[in-house]
GROMACS .gro file of C-alpha atoms in nm:
model
  332
    1MET     CA    1  10.495   9.943  10.364
    2SER     CA    2  10.472   9.625  10.588
    3VAL     CA    3  10.732   9.367  10.561
    4ARG     CA    4  10.694   8.982  10.515
    5THR     CA    5  10.718   8.808  10.856
    6ILE     CA    6  11.015   8.569  10.865
    7ARG     CA    7  10.951   8.291  11.120
    8VAL     CA    8  11.263   8.174  11.282
    9GLY     CA    9  11.356   7.877  11.480
   10PHE     CA   10  11.643   7.803  11.708
   11ILE     CA   11  11.854   7.490  11.702
   12GLY     CA   12  12.042   7.509  12.024
   13THR     CA   13  11.956   7.774  12.291
   14GLY     CA   14  12.254   7.805  12.500
   15GLY     CA   15  12.435   8.123  12.584
   16ASN     CA   16  12.544   8.202  12.226
   17ALA     CA   17  12.204   8.147  12.087
   18ARG     CA   18  12.052   8.377  12.349
   19SER     CA   19  12.233   8.652  12.212
   20HIS     CA   20  12.103   8.584  11.857
   21ILE     CA   21  11.759   8.572  12.019
   22MET     CA   22  11.786   8.923  12.160
   23ALA     CA   23  11.912   9.046  11.834
   24MET     CA   24  11.648   8.885  11.618
   25ASN     CA   25  11.373   8.986  11.850
   26LYS     CA   26  11.467   9.349  11.772
   27ILE     CA   27  11.422   9.316  11.396
   28GLU     CA   28  11.091   9.434  11.234
   29GLY     CA   29  10.897   9.153  11.073
   30VAL     CA   30  11.095   8.870  11.256
   31GLU     CA   31  10.895   8.616  11.451
   32ILE     CA   32  11.085   8.391  11.688
   33ALA     CA   33  10.870   8.084  11.633
   34ALA     CA   34  11.037   7.780  11.811
   35PHE     CA   35  11.317   7.641  12.011
   36ALA     CA   36  11.497   7.309  11.992
   37ASP     CA   37  11.753   7.187  12.265
   38PRO     CA   38  11.814   6.874  12.454
   39SER     CA   39  11.832   7.061  12.778
   40ASP     CA   40  11.509   7.168  12.956
   41GLU     CA   41  11.712   7.437  13.153
   42SER     CA   42  11.851   7.576  12.834
   43LEU     CA   43  11.492   7.592  12.687
   44ARG     CA   44  11.374   7.767  13.006
   45LEU     CA   45  11.642   8.016  13.013
   46ALA     CA   46  11.579   8.091  12.633
   47GLU     CA   47  11.210   8.167  12.695
   48GLU     CA   48  11.314   8.376  12.992
   49ARG     CA   49  11.531   8.580  12.761
   50LEU     CA   50  11.269   8.602  12.515
   51GLY     CA   51  10.998   8.699  12.758
   52ARG     CA   52  10.753   8.463  12.628
   53LYS     CA   53  10.689   8.102  12.564
   54VAL     CA   54  10.719   7.937  12.236
   55PRO     CA   55  10.682   7.587  12.112
   56SER     CA   56  10.993   7.392  12.238
   57PHE     CA   57  11.145   7.060  12.151
   58HIS     CA   58  11.428   6.834  12.240
   59ASP     CA   59  11.451   6.723  11.873
   60TYR     CA   60  11.509   6.981  11.606
   61LYS     CA   61  11.377   6.752  11.342
   62GLU     CA   62  11.043   6.748  11.536
   63MET     CA   63  11.049   7.118  11.561
   64ILE     CA   64  11.070   7.150  11.180
   65ASP     CA   65  10.808   6.899  11.129
   66LYS     CA   66  10.547   7.061  11.362
   67VAL     CA   67  10.631   7.444  11.341
   68PRO     CA   68  10.609   7.638  11.005
   69LEU     CA   69  10.953   7.807  10.963
   70ASP     CA   70  11.119   8.021  10.712
   71ALA     CA   71  11.482   8.003  10.869
   72VAL     CA   72  11.692   7.861  11.161
   73VAL     CA   73  11.991   7.965  11.359
   74ILE     CA   74  12.218   7.695  11.460
   75SER     CA   75  12.420   7.737  11.773
   76THR     CA   76  12.511   7.382  11.882
   77PRO     CA   77  12.849   7.186  11.923
   78HIS     CA   78  13.067   7.212  11.621
   79THR     CA   79  13.050   6.855  11.485
   80LEU     CA   80  12.657   6.886  11.477
   81HIS     CA   81  12.658   7.177  11.236
   82TYR     CA   82  12.681   6.999  10.913
   83GLU     CA   83  12.415   6.749  10.963
   84GLN     CA   84  12.179   7.012  11.114
   85ALA     CA   85  12.249   7.255  10.838
   86SER     CA   86  12.211   7.008  10.556
   87TYR     CA   87  11.887   6.880  10.707
   88CYS     CA   88  11.745   7.232  10.728
   89LEU     CA   89  11.850   7.330  10.375
   90ALA     CA   90  11.692   7.012  10.247
   91HIS     CA   91  11.361   7.107  10.414
   92GLY     CA   92  11.366   7.450  10.244
   93LEU     CA   93  11.500   7.667  10.524
   94HIS     CA   94  11.757   7.952  10.525
   95VAL     CA   95  12.030   7.880  10.767
   96GLN     CA   96  12.257   8.083  10.987
   97VAL     CA   97  12.508   7.862  11.147
   98GLU     CA   98  12.768   7.954  11.414
   99LYS     CA   99  13.137   7.906  11.345
  100PRO     CA  100  13.290   7.677  11.243
  101MET     CA  101  13.046   7.614  10.958
  102THR     CA  102  13.170   7.255  10.942
  103CYS     CA  103  13.459   7.036  11.090
  104THR     CA  104  13.575   6.893  10.762
  105SER     CA  105  13.633   7.055  10.423
  106ALA     CA  106  13.434   6.760  10.254
  107ASP     CA  107  13.121   6.870  10.449
  108ALA     CA  108  13.179   7.236  10.379
  109ARG     CA  109  13.183   7.147  10.012
  110ALA     CA  110  12.875   6.946  10.025
  111LEU     CA  111  12.690   7.231  10.218
  112ILE     CA  112  12.809   7.473   9.945
  113LYS     CA  113  12.666   7.246   9.676
  114GLN     CA  114  12.344   7.210   9.865
  115VAL     CA  115  12.303   7.596   9.883
  116GLU     CA  116  12.361   7.617   9.518
  117GLN     CA  117  12.115   7.345   9.448
  118THR     CA  118  11.835   7.486   9.679
  119GLY     CA  119  11.893   7.854   9.637
  120LYS     CA  120  11.860   7.911  10.002
  121ILE     CA  121  12.071   8.155  10.216
  122LEU     CA  122  12.343   8.005  10.430
  123CYS     CA  123  12.563   8.236  10.642
  124ILE     CA  124  12.828   8.185  10.923
  125GLY     CA  125  12.843   8.371  11.266
  126TYR     CA  126  13.172   8.556  11.192
  127GLN     CA  127  13.061   8.882  11.348
  128ARG     CA  128  13.394   9.054  11.265
  129HIS     CA  129  13.272   9.100  10.905
  130PHE     CA  130  13.047   9.382  11.052
  131GLU     CA  131  13.303   9.550  11.257
  132PRO     CA  132  13.419   9.886  11.107
  133ARG     CA  133  13.776   9.837  11.193
  134PHE     CA  134  13.807   9.515  10.992
  135ARG     CA  135  13.595   9.645  10.700
  136TRP     CA  136  13.830   9.949  10.689
  137VAL     CA  137  14.123   9.714  10.658
  138ARG     CA  138  13.960   9.520  10.385
  139GLU     CA  139  13.889   9.838  10.187
  140GLN     CA  140  14.241   9.973  10.225
  141ILE     CA  141  14.382   9.646  10.083
  142ALA     CA  142  14.102   9.629   9.801
  143GLN     CA  143  14.199   9.993   9.700
  144GLY     CA  144  14.561   9.885   9.659
  145ARG     CA  145  14.710  10.107   9.935
  146LEU     CA  146  14.920   9.809  10.054
  147GLY     CA  147  15.006   9.685   9.719
  148ARG     CA  148  15.055   9.311   9.681
  149ILE     CA  149  15.052   9.156  10.023
  150THR     CA  150  15.362   8.995  10.117
  151TYR     CA  151  15.334   8.905  10.496
  152THR     CA  152  15.075   8.850  10.756
  153GLN     CA  153  15.124   8.803  11.135
  154SER     CA  154  14.849   8.715  11.365
  155PHE     CA  155  14.835   8.632  11.728
  156GLN     CA  156  14.540   8.525  11.950
  157GLY     CA  157  14.575   8.438  12.331
  158GLN     CA  158  14.292   8.338  12.561
  159ASN     CA  159  14.243   8.164  12.890
  160TRP     CA  160  14.047   7.909  12.696
  161LEU     CA  161  14.179   7.578  12.841
  162ARG     CA  162  14.081   7.669  13.209
  163GLY     CA  163  13.744   7.792  13.105
  164GLN     CA  164  13.649   7.475  12.908
  165GLN     CA  165  13.734   7.217  13.177
  166GLY     CA  166  13.443   6.967  13.193
  167LYS     CA  167  13.281   7.121  12.896
  168TRP     CA  168  13.202   6.990  12.538
  169ARG     CA  169  13.482   7.197  12.372
  170LEU     CA  170  13.735   6.971  12.507
  171ASP     CA  171  13.567   6.651  12.373
  172PRO     CA  172  13.664   6.602  12.005
  173ALA     CA  173  13.353   6.404  11.927
  174LEU     CA  174  13.153   6.731  11.987
  175SER     CA  175  13.405   7.018  11.925
  176GLY     CA  176  13.589   6.854  11.620
  177GLY     CA  177  13.896   7.018  11.752
  178GLY     CA  178  14.046   7.265  11.991
  179GLN     CA  179  14.126   7.631  12.032
  180LEU     CA  180  14.215   7.638  11.667
  181ASN     CA  181  13.865   7.524  11.554
  182ASP     CA  182  13.693   7.765  11.823
  183SER     CA  183  13.801   8.112  11.886
  184GLY     CA  184  14.095   8.057  11.645
  185SER     CA  185  13.842   8.014  11.364
  186HIS     CA  186  13.754   8.375  11.382
  187LEU     CA  187  14.130   8.481  11.361
  188ILE     CA  188  14.183   8.267  11.054
  189ASP     CA  189  13.873   8.387  10.891
  190ILE     CA  190  13.926   8.759  10.940
  191VAL     CA  191  14.289   8.736  10.808
  192LEU     CA  192  14.171   8.548  10.496
  193TRP     CA  193  13.868   8.771  10.451
  194VAL     CA  194  14.042   9.116  10.485
  195THR     CA  195  14.335   9.022  10.267
  196GLY     CA  196  14.156   8.795  10.011
  197LEU     CA  197  14.443   8.568  10.034
  198GLU     CA  198  14.414   8.178  10.002
  199ALA     CA  199  14.659   7.957  10.188
  200GLU     CA  200  14.868   7.725   9.981
  201GLU     CA  201  15.094   7.533  10.229
  202VAL     CA  202  15.143   7.520  10.605
  203PHE     CA  203  15.398   7.383  10.847
  204ALA     CA  204  15.254   7.368  11.225
  205TYR     CA  205  15.342   7.266  11.564
  206VAL     CA  206  15.057   7.183  11.800
  207ASP     CA  207  15.057   7.144  12.170
  208TYR     CA  208  14.764   6.958  12.323
  209ARG     CA  209  14.862   7.036  12.676
  210GLY     CA  210  14.747   6.688  12.778
  211GLU     CA  211  14.397   6.728  12.632
  212ALA     CA  212  14.241   6.536  12.345
  213VAL     CA  213  14.224   6.859  12.131
  214ASP     CA  214  14.475   7.128  12.032
  215ILE     CA  215  14.543   7.391  12.272
  216ASN     CA  216  14.835   7.602  12.147
  217SER     CA  217  14.930   7.626  11.772
  218ALA     CA  218  15.223   7.778  11.600
  219VAL     CA  219  15.178   7.786  11.229
  220SER     CA  220  15.383   7.909  10.924
  221VAL     CA  221  15.183   7.959  10.604
  222ARG     CA  222  15.254   8.033  10.255
  223TYR     CA  223  14.972   8.187  10.035
  224THR     CA  224  14.893   8.136   9.686
  225ASN     CA  225  15.034   8.494   9.577
  226GLY     CA  226  15.359   8.410   9.726
  227ALA     CA  227  15.308   8.582  10.061
  228ILE     CA  228  15.413   8.419  10.377
  229GLY     CA  229  15.281   8.456  10.733
  230THR     CA  230  15.235   8.324  11.076
  231ILE     CA  231  14.938   8.225  11.294
  232SER     CA  232  14.967   8.178  11.664
  233ILE     CA  233  14.703   8.056  11.881
  234VAL     CA  234  14.761   8.027  12.267
  235GLY     CA  235  14.482   7.857  12.445
  236ASP     CA  236  14.627   7.828  12.795
  237GLN     CA  237  14.714   8.197  12.843
  238VAL     CA  238  14.706   8.303  13.215
  239ALA     CA  239  14.573   8.650  13.148
  240SER     CA  240  14.192   8.713  13.135
  241GLY     CA  241  14.015   8.813  12.835
  242MET     CA  242  14.108   8.769  12.469
  243TRP     CA  243  14.436   8.921  12.336
  244GLU     CA  244  14.510   8.980  11.976
  245ASP     CA  245  14.722   9.160  11.733
  246ILE     CA  246  14.751   9.142  11.350
  247THR     CA  247  14.999   9.270  11.105
  248ILE     CA  248  14.951   9.287  10.736
  249ALA     CA  249  15.243   9.409  10.507
  250GLY     CA  250  15.245   9.468  10.146
  251GLU     CA  251  15.483   9.601   9.878
  252ARG     CA  252  15.354   9.962   9.928
  253GLY     CA  253  15.216   9.972  10.298
  254VAL     CA  254  15.163   9.821  10.630
  255ILE     CA  255  14.862   9.795  10.867
  256TRP     CA  256  14.895   9.711  11.238
  257LEU     CA  257  14.596   9.620  11.443
  258ARG     CA  258  14.640   9.596  11.812
  259GLN     CA  259  14.465   9.515  12.129
  260GLY     CA  260  14.199   9.755  12.237
  261GLY     CA  261  14.064   9.825  11.881
  262ARG     CA  262  14.364  10.032  11.780
  263ALA     CA  263  14.507  10.057  11.423
  264TRP     CA  264  14.782  10.221  11.235
  265ILE     CA  265  14.872  10.249  10.872
  266ALA     CA  266  15.194  10.356  10.685
  267THR     CA  267  15.225  10.367  10.298
  268GLU     CA  268  15.485  10.475  10.058
  269ASP     CA  269  15.303  10.818  10.012
  270ALA     CA  270  15.281  10.848  10.409
  271PRO     CA  271  15.558  10.639  10.558
  272THR     CA  272  15.513  10.765  10.916
  273PRO     CA  273  15.277  10.530  11.086
  274THR     CA  274  14.945  10.714  11.156
  275GLU     CA  275  14.700  10.600  11.399
  276VAL     CA  276  14.333  10.549  11.254
  277THR     CA  277  14.051  10.643  11.484
  278ASP     CA  278  13.755  10.668  11.230
  279PHE     CA  279  13.687  10.349  11.055
  280GLY     CA  280  13.360  10.446  10.898
  281PRO     CA  281  12.994  10.368  10.986
  282SER     CA  282  12.870  10.039  11.113
  283ILE     CA  283  12.655   9.829  10.875
  284GLY     CA  284  12.455   9.638  11.134
  285ASN     CA  285  12.521   9.282  11.263
  286LYS     CA  286  12.493   8.929  11.125
  287ASP     CA  287  12.147   8.858  11.246
  288GLU     CA  288  12.019   9.183  11.050
  289ASN     CA  289  12.201   9.094  10.743
  290PHE     CA  290  12.070   8.726  10.754
  291ILE     CA  291  11.711   8.858  10.745
  292GLN     CA  292  11.790   9.118  10.481
  293ALA     CA  293  11.952   8.862  10.258
  294ILE     CA  294  11.642   8.630  10.290
  295ARG     CA  295  11.425   8.918  10.183
  296GLY     CA  296  11.656   9.006   9.905
  297GLU     CA  297  11.752   9.349  10.050
  298ALA     CA  298  12.126   9.273  10.094
  299GLU     CA  299  12.412   9.042  10.006
  300ILE     CA  300  12.531   8.787  10.273
  301GLN     CA  301  12.854   8.927  10.421
  302VAL     CA  302  12.966   8.586  10.541
  303PRO     CA  303  12.895   8.345  10.257
  304PRO     CA  304  12.970   7.972  10.312
  305ILE     CA  305  13.291   7.987  10.105
  306CYS     CA  306  13.448   8.157  10.404
  307GLY     CA  307  13.381   7.863  10.608
  308LEU     CA  308  13.529   7.641  10.358
  309ARG     CA  309  13.845   7.838  10.328
  310VAL     CA  310  13.888   7.842  10.721
  311ILE     CA  311  13.851   7.457  10.763
  312GLU     CA  312  14.079   7.384  10.454
  313LEU     CA  313  14.353   7.567  10.641
  314THR     CA  314  14.268   7.433  10.973
  315GLU     CA  315  14.271   7.072  10.850
  316ALA     CA  316  14.611   7.159  10.694
  317VAL     CA  317  14.748   7.262  11.031
  318TRP     CA  318  14.623   6.943  11.194
  319ARG     CA  319  14.786   6.722  10.920
  320SER     CA  320  15.110   6.916  10.940
  321ALA     CA  321  15.135   6.891  11.306
  322GLU     CA  322  15.074   6.511  11.298
  323SER     CA  323  15.310   6.441  11.013
  324GLY     CA  324  15.582   6.679  11.135
  325ARG     CA  325  15.633   6.832  10.788
  326PRO     CA  326  15.487   7.107  10.552
  327VAL     CA  327  15.158   7.007  10.389
  328LYS     CA  328  14.965   7.153  10.097
  329VAL     CA  329  14.615   7.308  10.185
  330GLU     CA  330  14.376   7.094   9.990
  331ARG     CA  331  14.145   7.357   9.832
  332SER     CA  332  13.856   7.296   9.616
   0.00000   0.00000   0.00000
């Protein structure tokens, strides 16, 4: 049985978008129909990656006006996400937007309302929701193996600052924030998503390292269920690559996630930590899920509420660091 062709346009055709282009191009019934980017070189490289020419524009609004589309993928500087996603929803398009969904919680709430009004799909590019290891953690917690969560510890270190010199991520007008709003957004999202926790209050120190955006952040957080935790973001790490570890402790068990994709679990029934090597099958990727959701074949795995919860916590960190005191997370 043939499937309905989904025509997809790309807003932003930089390096991140090109990975989406390759993934989308492999999905049956998807037609990559148009590109929009202010850079001629970026458009050229995107067409090179695709292997053929498509209508290309410097203005995404012109693309939407001139090319029939069903959906868009937005891979642009962070502060542009809200306006672009909102415009596309208003023009009847489904939207996949890279993280962070928005740079303010007010904009996130406005997008969620717009999704509800239009009935269109909006999902966020948090690819960790599709990784078997994190899905396994979420399942263990949902099944009650750890009991009530009482503590979370999360660390992320990256040679981010050196790699962003002279680039838009160090410009708050385009990035909306620093490492916390960029790679750190993935860490915040996955901790909240696997645990199901919501942040209530934070106390944070932020070191800007002489830049206009946050580079290093040390955050203490209290969750609405009474759990406490820490979030540590190091954006000027000398070591190459991304380094992360996460610990989630509950009244009945604990899970440790460490560098290299390794994981251990210990519970009341089996208190000796056991390394886990089989996390279950893969369920595909974010691009496949986006198309499946448009066709009504699957639920979105990264709905816009995830973007709202992340930016609510992130804003609280910035307010706390500026004021020098604990602040409440302003949740909807």
